[in-house]
């Protein structure tokens, strides 16, 4: 549901392609060596072979590491956000503050009985579609982790510290997540619901607080 998650999926597929290729080659060579009837003394000591099987893994690791580092830096990049949302973790619910609008603050509790068990909340978090946003997290008690898997977002909420991450949803709809840090007895009961809506509906929602 975001460009960052699309890039993470592409990187996963890219890495898996390399891993499957290595696994296939190693399996092939192992089977050939097991079934070989003859053995050559020349491979007992061969500097070229040793140099090659040291160089090739180094190249493969570089091929994986470069796009990985690129993604890590992109995830920390904040490009002129138009909206900032402050998220506070509590035992065991979330509080949201829209800092650009002084009157918008609310708490989000899990609904005890709902269609999606352990995932529905009484107050979801509306955000505008196709807009760059900044999420700022902290905690009032213990460690929490605000996570929306479909958007590729996982950010720790640490007491006494502010963490930030960018979000750019490119699909409208309702997206679910949960606290991903074991934070106490009711850790399983801290769901997160983000409503991605078009800008005109988001402005209408803001007006209801005025």
mmCIF file with all atom_site columns, C-alpha atoms in Angstrom:
data_model
loop_
_atom_site.group_PDB
_atom_site.id
_atom_site.type_symbol
_atom_site.label_atom_id
_atom_site.label_alt_id
_atom_site.label_comp_id
_atom_site.label_asym_id
_atom_site.label_entity_id
_atom_site.label_seq_id
_atom_site.pdbx_PDB_ins_code
_atom_site.Cartn_x
_atom_site.Cartn_y
_atom_site.Cartn_z
_atom_site.occupancy
_atom_site.B_iso_or_equiv
_atom_site.pdbx_formal_charge
_atom_site.auth_seq_id
_atom_site.auth_comp_id
_atom_site.auth_asym_id
_atom_site.auth_atom_id
_atom_site.pdbx_PDB_model_num
ATOM 1   C CA . UNK A 1 1   ? 0.000   0.000   0.000  1.00 0.00 ? 1   UNK A CA 1
ATOM 2   C CA . UNK A 1 2   ? 3.034   2.324   -0.321 1.00 0.00 ? 2   UNK A CA 1
ATOM 3   C CA . UNK A 1 3   ? 5.983   2.773   -2.701 1.00 0.00 ? 3   UNK A CA 1
ATOM 4   C CA . UNK A 1 4   ? 8.368   1.739   0.076  1.00 0.00 ? 4   UNK A CA 1
ATOM 5   C CA . UNK A 1 5   ? 6.594   -1.593  0.576  1.00 0.00 ? 5   UNK A CA 1
ATOM 6   C CA . UNK A 1 6   ? 6.706   -2.206  -3.193 1.00 0.00 ? 6   UNK A CA 1
ATOM 7   C CA . UNK A 1 7   ? 10.469  -1.677  -3.109 1.00 0.00 ? 7   UNK A CA 1
ATOM 8   C CA . UNK A 1 8   ? 10.834  -4.002  -0.100 1.00 0.00 ? 8   UNK A CA 1
ATOM 9   C CA . UNK A 1 9   ? 8.923   -6.757  -1.932 1.00 0.00 ? 9   UNK A CA 1
ATOM 10  C CA . UNK A 1 10  ? 11.086  -6.287  -5.044 1.00 0.00 ? 10  UNK A CA 1
ATOM 11  C CA . UNK A 1 11  ? 14.238  -6.486  -2.910 1.00 0.00 ? 11  UNK A CA 1
ATOM 12  C CA . UNK A 1 12  ? 12.940  -9.659  -1.244 1.00 0.00 ? 12  UNK A CA 1
ATOM 13  C CA . UNK A 1 13  ? 12.313  -11.297 -4.640 1.00 0.00 ? 13  UNK A CA 1
ATOM 14  C CA . UNK A 1 14  ? 15.720  -10.126 -5.896 1.00 0.00 ? 14  UNK A CA 1
ATOM 15  C CA . UNK A 1 15  ? 17.483  -11.606 -2.834 1.00 0.00 ? 15  UNK A CA 1
ATOM 16  C CA . UNK A 1 16  ? 15.550  -14.869 -3.081 1.00 0.00 ? 16  UNK A CA 1
ATOM 17  C CA . UNK A 1 17  ? 16.589  -15.217 -6.738 1.00 0.00 ? 17  UNK A CA 1
ATOM 18  C CA . UNK A 1 18  ? 20.264  -14.955 -5.730 1.00 0.00 ? 18  UNK A CA 1
ATOM 19  C CA . UNK A 1 19  ? 19.811  -17.374 -2.815 1.00 0.00 ? 19  UNK A CA 1
ATOM 20  C CA . UNK A 1 20  ? 18.035  -19.998 -4.956 1.00 0.00 ? 20  UNK A CA 1
ATOM 21  C CA . UNK A 1 21  ? 20.751  -19.709 -7.622 1.00 0.00 ? 21  UNK A CA 1
ATOM 22  C CA . UNK A 1 22  ? 23.518  -20.251 -5.023 1.00 0.00 ? 22  UNK A CA 1
ATOM 23  C CA . UNK A 1 23  ? 21.624  -23.165 -3.463 1.00 0.00 ? 23  UNK A CA 1
ATOM 24  C CA . UNK A 1 24  ? 21.164  -24.806 -6.865 1.00 0.00 ? 24  UNK A CA 1
ATOM 25  C CA . UNK A 1 25  ? 24.835  -24.447 -7.807 1.00 0.00 ? 25  UNK A CA 1
ATOM 26  C CA . UNK A 1 26  ? 26.120  -25.735 -4.459 1.00 0.00 ? 26  UNK A CA 1
ATOM 27  C CA . UNK A 1 27  ? 23.692  -28.678 -4.559 1.00 0.00 ? 27  UNK A CA 1
ATOM 28  C CA . UNK A 1 28  ? 24.788  -29.506 -8.114 1.00 0.00 ? 28  UNK A CA 1
ATOM 29  C CA . UNK A 1 29  ? 28.492  -29.505 -7.198 1.00 0.00 ? 29  UNK A CA 1
ATOM 30  C CA . UNK A 1 30  ? 27.897  -31.574 -4.058 1.00 0.00 ? 30  UNK A CA 1
ATOM 31  C CA . UNK A 1 31  ? 25.952  -34.221 -5.984 1.00 0.00 ? 31  UNK A CA 1
ATOM 32  C CA . UNK A 1 32  ? 28.645  -34.334 -8.693 1.00 0.00 ? 32  UNK A CA 1
ATOM 33  C CA . UNK A 1 33  ? 31.388  -34.776 -6.070 1.00 0.00 ? 33  UNK A CA 1
ATOM 34  C CA . UNK A 1 34  ? 29.467  -37.532 -4.260 1.00 0.00 ? 34  UNK A CA 1
ATOM 35  C CA . UNK A 1 35  ? 28.860  -39.442 -7.490 1.00 0.00 ? 35  UNK A CA 1
ATOM 36  C CA . UNK A 1 36  ? 32.379  -38.904 -8.922 1.00 0.00 ? 36  UNK A CA 1
ATOM 37  C CA . UNK A 1 37  ? 34.321  -42.127 -9.429 1.00 0.00 ? 37  UNK A CA 1
ATOM 38  C CA . UNK A 1 38  ? 37.709  -40.473 -9.887 1.00 0.00 ? 38  UNK A CA 1
ATOM 39  C CA . UNK A 1 39  ? 39.554  -37.899 -7.800 1.00 0.00 ? 39  UNK A CA 1
ATOM 40  C CA . UNK A 1 40  ? 42.177  -35.414 -8.996 1.00 0.00 ? 40  UNK A CA 1
ATOM 41  C CA . UNK A 1 41  ? 45.178  -34.541 -6.835 1.00 0.00 ? 41  UNK A CA 1
ATOM 42  C CA . UNK A 1 42  ? 45.333  -31.118 -8.510 1.00 0.00 ? 42  UNK A CA 1
ATOM 43  C CA . UNK A 1 43  ? 42.396  -29.786 -6.461 1.00 0.00 ? 43  UNK A CA 1
ATOM 44  C CA . UNK A 1 44  ? 44.066  -30.607 -3.113 1.00 0.00 ? 44  UNK A CA 1
ATOM 45  C CA . UNK A 1 45  ? 46.050  -27.361 -3.340 1.00 0.00 ? 45  UNK A CA 1
ATOM 46  C CA . UNK A 1 46  ? 45.045  -24.738 -5.871 1.00 0.00 ? 46  UNK A CA 1
ATOM 47  C CA . UNK A 1 47  ? 45.414  -21.052 -5.120 1.00 0.00 ? 47  UNK A CA 1
ATOM 48  C CA . UNK A 1 48  ? 43.250  -20.012 -8.066 1.00 0.00 ? 48  UNK A CA 1
ATOM 49  C CA . UNK A 1 49  ? 40.287  -22.025 -6.751 1.00 0.00 ? 49  UNK A CA 1
ATOM 50  C CA . UNK A 1 50  ? 40.752  -20.587 -3.251 1.00 0.00 ? 50  UNK A CA 1
ATOM 51  C CA . UNK A 1 51  ? 40.929  -17.053 -4.670 1.00 0.00 ? 51  UNK A CA 1
ATOM 52  C CA . UNK A 1 52  ? 37.802  -17.646 -6.773 1.00 0.00 ? 52  UNK A CA 1
ATOM 53  C CA . UNK A 1 53  ? 35.651  -19.049 -3.969 1.00 0.00 ? 53  UNK A CA 1
ATOM 54  C CA . UNK A 1 54  ? 36.648  -16.089 -1.795 1.00 0.00 ? 54  UNK A CA 1
ATOM 55  C CA . UNK A 1 55  ? 36.051  -13.472 -4.497 1.00 0.00 ? 55  UNK A CA 1
ATOM 56  C CA . UNK A 1 56  ? 32.649  -14.710 -5.714 1.00 0.00 ? 56  UNK A CA 1
ATOM 57  C CA . UNK A 1 57  ? 30.911  -14.558 -2.269 1.00 0.00 ? 57  UNK A CA 1
ATOM 58  C CA . UNK A 1 58  ? 32.344  -11.053 -1.774 1.00 0.00 ? 58  UNK A CA 1
ATOM 59  C CA . UNK A 1 59  ? 30.814  -9.924  -5.084 1.00 0.00 ? 59  UNK A CA 1
ATOM 60  C CA . UNK A 1 60  ? 27.470  -11.594 -4.265 1.00 0.00 ? 60  UNK A CA 1
ATOM 61  C CA . UNK A 1 61  ? 27.328  -9.907  -0.843 1.00 0.00 ? 61  UNK A CA 1
ATOM 62  C CA . UNK A 1 62  ? 28.043  -6.527  -2.459 1.00 0.00 ? 62  UNK A CA 1
ATOM 63  C CA . UNK A 1 63  ? 25.262  -7.093  -5.003 1.00 0.00 ? 63  UNK A CA 1
ATOM 64  C CA . UNK A 1 64  ? 22.842  -7.711  -2.110 1.00 0.00 ? 64  UNK A CA 1
ATOM 65  C CA . UNK A 1 65  ? 24.186  -5.021  0.244  1.00 0.00 ? 65  UNK A CA 1
ATOM 66  C CA . UNK A 1 66  ? 24.066  -2.042  -2.152 1.00 0.00 ? 66  UNK A CA 1
ATOM 67  C CA . UNK A 1 67  ? 20.276  -2.086  -2.819 1.00 0.00 ? 67  UNK A CA 1
ATOM 68  C CA . UNK A 1 68  ? 19.693  -2.981  0.849  1.00 0.00 ? 68  UNK A CA 1
ATOM 69  C CA . UNK A 1 69  ? 21.553  0.123   2.057  1.00 0.00 ? 69  UNK A CA 1
ATOM 70  C CA . UNK A 1 70  ? 19.753  2.199   -0.562 1.00 0.00 ? 70  UNK A CA 1
ATOM 71  C CA . UNK A 1 71  ? 16.399  1.090   0.872  1.00 0.00 ? 71  UNK A CA 1
ATOM 72  C CA . UNK A 1 72  ? 17.513  1.730   4.459  1.00 0.00 ? 72  UNK A CA 1
ATOM 73  C CA . UNK A 1 73  ? 18.413  5.325   3.646  1.00 0.00 ? 73  UNK A CA 1
ATOM 74  C CA . UNK A 1 74  ? 15.179  5.832   1.693  1.00 0.00 ? 74  UNK A CA 1
ATOM 75  C CA . UNK A 1 75  ? 13.135  4.672   4.692  1.00 0.00 ? 75  UNK A CA 1
ATOM 76  C CA . UNK A 1 76  ? 14.707  7.420   6.841  1.00 0.00 ? 76  UNK A CA 1
ATOM 77  C CA . UNK A 1 77  ? 14.253  10.133  4.213  1.00 0.00 ? 77  UNK A CA 1
ATOM 78  C CA . UNK A 1 78  ? 11.622  12.807  4.929  1.00 0.00 ? 78  UNK A CA 1
ATOM 79  C CA . UNK A 1 79  ? 10.708  14.839  1.862  1.00 0.00 ? 79  UNK A CA 1
ATOM 80  C CA . UNK A 1 80  ? 8.657   17.928  2.833  1.00 0.00 ? 80  UNK A CA 1
ATOM 81  C CA . UNK A 1 81  ? 5.796   16.225  4.726  1.00 0.00 ? 81  UNK A CA 1
ATOM 82  C CA . UNK A 1 82  ? 2.451   18.026  4.538  1.00 0.00 ? 82  UNK A CA 1
ATOM 83  C CA . UNK A 1 83  ? 1.137   16.372  7.702  1.00 0.00 ? 83  UNK A CA 1
ATOM 84  C CA . UNK A 1 84  ? 2.640   15.273  11.024 1.00 0.00 ? 84  UNK A CA 1
ATOM 85  C CA . UNK A 1 85  ? 0.966   12.702  13.260 1.00 0.00 ? 85  UNK A CA 1
ATOM 86  C CA . UNK A 1 86  ? 2.235   12.070  16.790 1.00 0.00 ? 86  UNK A CA 1
ATOM 87  C CA . UNK A 1 87  ? 1.601   8.543   18.073 1.00 0.00 ? 87  UNK A CA 1
ATOM 88  C CA . UNK A 1 88  ? 1.862   7.723   21.779 1.00 0.00 ? 88  UNK A CA 1
ATOM 89  C CA . UNK A 1 89  ? 1.896   4.159   23.053 1.00 0.00 ? 89  UNK A CA 1
ATOM 90  C CA . UNK A 1 90  ? 0.225   3.259   26.347 1.00 0.00 ? 90  UNK A CA 1
ATOM 91  C CA . UNK A 1 91  ? -0.526  0.038   28.181 1.00 0.00 ? 91  UNK A CA 1
ATOM 92  C CA . UNK A 1 92  ? -2.524  -0.978  26.189 1.00 0.00 ? 92  UNK A CA 1
ATOM 93  C CA . UNK A 1 93  ? -3.872  1.501   23.635 1.00 0.00 ? 93  UNK A CA 1
ATOM 94  C CA . UNK A 1 94  ? -2.661  4.192   21.231 1.00 0.00 ? 94  UNK A CA 1
ATOM 95  C CA . UNK A 1 95  ? -3.104  7.966   21.328 1.00 0.00 ? 95  UNK A CA 1
ATOM 96  C CA . UNK A 1 96  ? -2.955  10.126  18.199 1.00 0.00 ? 96  UNK A CA 1
ATOM 97  C CA . UNK A 1 97  ? -2.285  13.851  17.855 1.00 0.00 ? 97  UNK A CA 1
ATOM 98  C CA . UNK A 1 98  ? -2.473  15.742  14.559 1.00 0.00 ? 98  UNK A CA 1
ATOM 99  C CA . UNK A 1 99  ? 0.067   18.443  15.352 1.00 0.00 ? 99  UNK A CA 1
ATOM 100 C CA . UNK A 1 100 ? -0.894  20.611  12.388 1.00 0.00 ? 100 UNK A CA 1
ATOM 101 C CA . UNK A 1 101 ? -4.398  20.950  13.883 1.00 0.00 ? 101 UNK A CA 1
ATOM 102 C CA . UNK A 1 102 ? -4.336  21.842  17.591 1.00 0.00 ? 102 UNK A CA 1
ATOM 103 C CA . UNK A 1 103 ? -7.793  20.473  18.393 1.00 0.00 ? 103 UNK A CA 1
ATOM 104 C CA . UNK A 1 104 ? -7.402  16.940  16.994 1.00 0.00 ? 104 UNK A CA 1
ATOM 105 C CA . UNK A 1 105 ? -6.438  14.381  19.626 1.00 0.00 ? 105 UNK A CA 1
ATOM 106 C CA . UNK A 1 106 ? -8.006  10.988  20.314 1.00 0.00 ? 106 UNK A CA 1
ATOM 107 C CA . UNK A 1 107 ? -7.356  7.571   21.821 1.00 0.00 ? 107 UNK A CA 1
ATOM 108 C CA . UNK A 1 108 ? -7.728  4.287   19.952 1.00 0.00 ? 108 UNK A CA 1
ATOM 109 C CA . UNK A 1 109 ? -8.883  1.188   21.867 1.00 0.00 ? 109 UNK A CA 1
ATOM 110 C CA . UNK A 1 110 ? -9.517  -2.317  20.611 1.00 0.00 ? 110 UNK A CA 1
ATOM 111 C CA . UNK A 1 111 ? -13.149 -3.289  20.120 1.00 0.00 ? 111 UNK A CA 1
ATOM 112 C CA . UNK A 1 112 ? -13.960 -6.352  22.284 1.00 0.00 ? 112 UNK A CA 1
ATOM 113 C CA . UNK A 1 113 ? -16.192 -7.923  19.625 1.00 0.00 ? 113 UNK A CA 1
ATOM 114 C CA . UNK A 1 114 ? -15.781 -7.200  15.919 1.00 0.00 ? 114 UNK A CA 1
ATOM 115 C CA . UNK A 1 115 ? -15.628 -8.758  12.448 1.00 0.00 ? 115 UNK A CA 1
ATOM 116 C CA . UNK A 1 116 ? -11.836 -8.867  12.524 1.00 0.00 ? 116 UNK A CA 1
ATOM 117 C CA . UNK A 1 117 ? -10.907 -10.272 15.916 1.00 0.00 ? 117 UNK A CA 1
ATOM 118 C CA . UNK A 1 118 ? -8.143  -8.358  17.760 1.00 0.00 ? 118 UNK A CA 1
ATOM 119 C CA . UNK A 1 119 ? -7.799  -5.926  14.833 1.00 0.00 ? 119 UNK A CA 1
ATOM 120 C CA . UNK A 1 120 ? -10.737 -3.483  14.985 1.00 0.00 ? 120 UNK A CA 1
ATOM 121 C CA . UNK A 1 121 ? -10.584 -0.246  16.996 1.00 0.00 ? 121 UNK A CA 1
ATOM 122 C CA . UNK A 1 122 ? -13.130 2.329   18.102 1.00 0.00 ? 122 UNK A CA 1
ATOM 123 C CA . UNK A 1 123 ? -11.230 5.243   16.509 1.00 0.00 ? 123 UNK A CA 1
ATOM 124 C CA . UNK A 1 124 ? -9.260  4.537   13.342 1.00 0.00 ? 124 UNK A CA 1
ATOM 125 C CA . UNK A 1 125 ? -6.564  6.912   12.064 1.00 0.00 ? 125 UNK A CA 1
ATOM 126 C CA . UNK A 1 126 ? -7.594  8.775   8.869  1.00 0.00 ? 126 UNK A CA 1
ATOM 127 C CA . UNK A 1 127 ? -4.790  9.857   6.528  1.00 0.00 ? 127 UNK A CA 1
ATOM 128 C CA . UNK A 1 128 ? -4.967  11.458  3.058  1.00 0.00 ? 128 UNK A CA 1
ATOM 129 C CA . UNK A 1 129 ? -4.212  9.462   -0.082 1.00 0.00 ? 129 UNK A CA 1
ATOM 130 C CA . UNK A 1 130 ? -1.014  10.147  -2.080 1.00 0.00 ? 130 UNK A CA 1
ATOM 131 C CA . UNK A 1 131 ? 0.423   12.579  0.473  1.00 0.00 ? 131 UNK A CA 1
ATOM 132 C CA . UNK A 1 132 ? 3.808   12.601  2.184  1.00 0.00 ? 132 UNK A CA 1
ATOM 133 C CA . UNK A 1 133 ? 3.398   12.360  5.961  1.00 0.00 ? 133 UNK A CA 1
ATOM 134 C CA . UNK A 1 134 ? 5.673   12.247  8.982  1.00 0.00 ? 134 UNK A CA 1
ATOM 135 C CA . UNK A 1 135 ? 4.882   9.876   11.844 1.00 0.00 ? 135 UNK A CA 1
ATOM 136 C CA . UNK A 1 136 ? 6.432   10.646  15.237 1.00 0.00 ? 136 UNK A CA 1
ATOM 137 C CA . UNK A 1 137 ? 6.239   7.984   17.954 1.00 0.00 ? 137 UNK A CA 1
ATOM 138 C CA . UNK A 1 138 ? 6.929   7.880   21.654 1.00 0.00 ? 138 UNK A CA 1
ATOM 139 C CA . UNK A 1 139 ? 5.651   5.997   24.698 1.00 0.00 ? 139 UNK A CA 1
ATOM 140 C CA . UNK A 1 140 ? 4.252   6.902   28.102 1.00 0.00 ? 140 UNK A CA 1
ATOM 141 C CA . UNK A 1 141 ? 5.276   3.704   29.863 1.00 0.00 ? 141 UNK A CA 1
ATOM 142 C CA . UNK A 1 142 ? 7.118   0.777   28.221 1.00 0.00 ? 142 UNK A CA 1
ATOM 143 C CA . UNK A 1 143 ? 8.491   -0.085  24.766 1.00 0.00 ? 143 UNK A CA 1
ATOM 144 C CA . UNK A 1 144 ? 5.882   -0.415  22.021 1.00 0.00 ? 144 UNK A CA 1
ATOM 145 C CA . UNK A 1 145 ? 6.173   -0.775  18.251 1.00 0.00 ? 145 UNK A CA 1
ATOM 146 C CA . UNK A 1 146 ? 3.754   0.867   15.795 1.00 0.00 ? 146 UNK A CA 1
ATOM 147 C CA . UNK A 1 147 ? 3.506   -1.443  12.779 1.00 0.00 ? 147 UNK A CA 1
ATOM 148 C CA . UNK A 1 148 ? 1.546   -1.489  9.517  1.00 0.00 ? 148 UNK A CA 1
ATOM 149 C CA . UNK A 1 149 ? 2.949   -4.432  7.494  1.00 0.00 ? 149 UNK A CA 1
ATOM 150 C CA . UNK A 1 150 ? 1.184   -3.594  4.217  1.00 0.00 ? 150 UNK A CA 1
ATOM 151 C CA . UNK A 1 151 ? 2.878   -0.175  4.171  1.00 0.00 ? 151 UNK A CA 1
ATOM 152 C CA . UNK A 1 152 ? 6.307   -1.416  5.230  1.00 0.00 ? 152 UNK A CA 1
ATOM 153 C CA . UNK A 1 153 ? 6.212   0.606   8.456  1.00 0.00 ? 153 UNK A CA 1
ATOM 154 C CA . UNK A 1 154 ? 7.586   -0.609  11.782 1.00 0.00 ? 154 UNK A CA 1
ATOM 155 C CA . UNK A 1 155 ? 8.679   2.002   14.283 1.00 0.00 ? 155 UNK A CA 1
ATOM 156 C CA . UNK A 1 156 ? 9.532   1.613   17.957 1.00 0.00 ? 156 UNK A CA 1
ATOM 157 C CA . UNK A 1 157 ? 7.789   3.819   20.523 1.00 0.00 ? 157 UNK A CA 1
ATOM 158 C CA . UNK A 1 158 ? 10.394  4.412   23.241 1.00 0.00 ? 158 UNK A CA 1
ATOM 159 C CA . UNK A 1 159 ? 9.760   6.263   26.541 1.00 0.00 ? 159 UNK A CA 1
ATOM 160 C CA . UNK A 1 160 ? 11.556  9.608   26.631 1.00 0.00 ? 160 UNK A CA 1
ATOM 161 C CA . UNK A 1 161 ? 12.507  9.504   22.961 1.00 0.00 ? 161 UNK A CA 1
ATOM 162 C CA . UNK A 1 162 ? 10.926  10.595  19.665 1.00 0.00 ? 162 UNK A CA 1
ATOM 163 C CA . UNK A 1 163 ? 11.310  8.381   16.600 1.00 0.00 ? 163 UNK A CA 1
ATOM 164 C CA . UNK A 1 164 ? 10.120  9.444   13.180 1.00 0.00 ? 164 UNK A CA 1
ATOM 165 C CA . UNK A 1 165 ? 9.400   7.786   9.839  1.00 0.00 ? 165 UNK A CA 1
ATOM 166 C CA . UNK A 1 166 ? 7.760   8.861   6.599  1.00 0.00 ? 166 UNK A CA 1
ATOM 167 C CA . UNK A 1 167 ? 4.577   7.413   5.125  1.00 0.00 ? 167 UNK A CA 1
ATOM 168 C CA . UNK A 1 168 ? 3.216   7.807   1.595  1.00 0.00 ? 168 UNK A CA 1
ATOM 169 C CA . UNK A 1 169 ? 0.074   5.663   1.081  1.00 0.00 ? 169 UNK A CA 1
ATOM 170 C CA . UNK A 1 170 ? -0.781  5.170   -2.592 1.00 0.00 ? 170 UNK A CA 1
ATOM 171 C CA . UNK A 1 171 ? -3.837  2.927   -2.139 1.00 0.00 ? 171 UNK A CA 1
ATOM 172 C CA . UNK A 1 172 ? -7.068  3.893   -0.414 1.00 0.00 ? 172 UNK A CA 1
ATOM 173 C CA . UNK A 1 173 ? -8.670  1.530   2.067  1.00 0.00 ? 173 UNK A CA 1
ATOM 174 C CA . UNK A 1 174 ? -8.420  0.295   5.638  1.00 0.00 ? 174 UNK A CA 1
ATOM 175 C CA . UNK A 1 175 ? -5.064  -1.138  6.716  1.00 0.00 ? 175 UNK A CA 1
ATOM 176 C CA . UNK A 1 176 ? -4.434  -3.084  9.899  1.00 0.00 ? 176 UNK A CA 1
ATOM 177 C CA . UNK A 1 177 ? -1.475  -3.573  12.195 1.00 0.00 ? 177 UNK A CA 1
ATOM 178 C CA . UNK A 1 178 ? -0.594  -4.443  15.775 1.00 0.00 ? 178 UNK A CA 1
ATOM 179 C CA . UNK A 1 179 ? 2.008   -3.595  18.387 1.00 0.00 ? 179 UNK A CA 1
ATOM 180 C CA . UNK A 1 180 ? 5.105   -5.620  17.459 1.00 0.00 ? 180 UNK A CA 1
ATOM 181 C CA . UNK A 1 181 ? 6.940   -5.276  20.766 1.00 0.00 ? 181 UNK A CA 1
ATOM 182 C CA . UNK A 1 182 ? 6.118   -7.496  23.745 1.00 0.00 ? 182 UNK A CA 1
ATOM 183 C CA . UNK A 1 183 ? 4.942   -4.763  26.111 1.00 0.00 ? 183 UNK A CA 1
ATOM 184 C CA . UNK A 1 184 ? 3.078   -6.588  28.851 1.00 0.00 ? 184 UNK A CA 1
ATOM 185 C CA . UNK A 1 185 ? 0.131   -8.819  29.647 1.00 0.00 ? 185 UNK A CA 1
ATOM 186 C CA . UNK A 1 186 ? -2.210  -7.257  27.078 1.00 0.00 ? 186 UNK A CA 1
ATOM 187 C CA . UNK A 1 187 ? 0.372   -6.861  24.322 1.00 0.00 ? 187 UNK A CA 1
ATOM 188 C CA . UNK A 1 188 ? -1.930  -8.740  21.903 1.00 0.00 ? 188 UNK A CA 1
ATOM 189 C CA . UNK A 1 189 ? -4.700  -6.175  22.365 1.00 0.00 ? 189 UNK A CA 1
ATOM 190 C CA . UNK A 1 190 ? -3.125  -3.072  20.811 1.00 0.00 ? 190 UNK A CA 1
ATOM 191 C CA . UNK A 1 191 ? -4.397  -3.068  17.217 1.00 0.00 ? 191 UNK A CA 1
ATOM 192 C CA . UNK A 1 192 ? -3.755  -0.265  14.732 1.00 0.00 ? 192 UNK A CA 1
ATOM 193 C CA . UNK A 1 193 ? -6.166  0.763   11.979 1.00 0.00 ? 193 UNK A CA 1
ATOM 194 C CA . UNK A 1 194 ? -5.241  3.354   9.331  1.00 0.00 ? 194 UNK A CA 1
ATOM 195 C CA . UNK A 1 195 ? -7.954  4.678   7.016  1.00 0.00 ? 195 UNK A CA 1
ATOM 196 C CA . UNK A 1 196 ? -6.464  5.987   3.763  1.00 0.00 ? 196 UNK A CA 1
ATOM 197 C CA . UNK A 1 197 ? -9.041  8.331   2.201  1.00 0.00 ? 197 UNK A CA 1
ATOM 198 C CA . UNK A 1 198 ? -9.017  10.936  -0.611 1.00 0.00 ? 198 UNK A CA 1
ATOM 199 C CA . UNK A 1 199 ? -8.003  14.454  0.359  1.00 0.00 ? 199 UNK A CA 1
ATOM 200 C CA . UNK A 1 200 ? -11.529 15.921  0.133  1.00 0.00 ? 200 UNK A CA 1
ATOM 201 C CA . UNK A 1 201 ? -12.850 13.369  2.635  1.00 0.00 ? 201 UNK A CA 1
ATOM 202 C CA . UNK A 1 202 ? -9.876  13.975  4.919  1.00 0.00 ? 202 UNK A CA 1
ATOM 203 C CA . UNK A 1 203 ? -10.594 17.737  4.925  1.00 0.00 ? 203 UNK A CA 1
ATOM 204 C CA . UNK A 1 204 ? -14.258 16.987  5.723  1.00 0.00 ? 204 UNK A CA 1
ATOM 205 C CA . UNK A 1 205 ? -13.150 14.830  8.663  1.00 0.00 ? 205 UNK A CA 1
ATOM 206 C CA . UNK A 1 206 ? -10.915 17.638  9.972  1.00 0.00 ? 206 UNK A CA 1
ATOM 207 C CA . UNK A 1 207 ? -13.842 20.084  9.827  1.00 0.00 ? 207 UNK A CA 1
ATOM 208 C CA . UNK A 1 208 ? -15.866 17.893  12.195 1.00 0.00 ? 208 UNK A CA 1
ATOM 209 C CA . UNK A 1 209 ? -13.446 18.884  15.023 1.00 0.00 ? 209 UNK A CA 1
ATOM 210 C CA . UNK A 1 210 ? -13.996 22.631  14.504 1.00 0.00 ? 210 UNK A CA 1
#
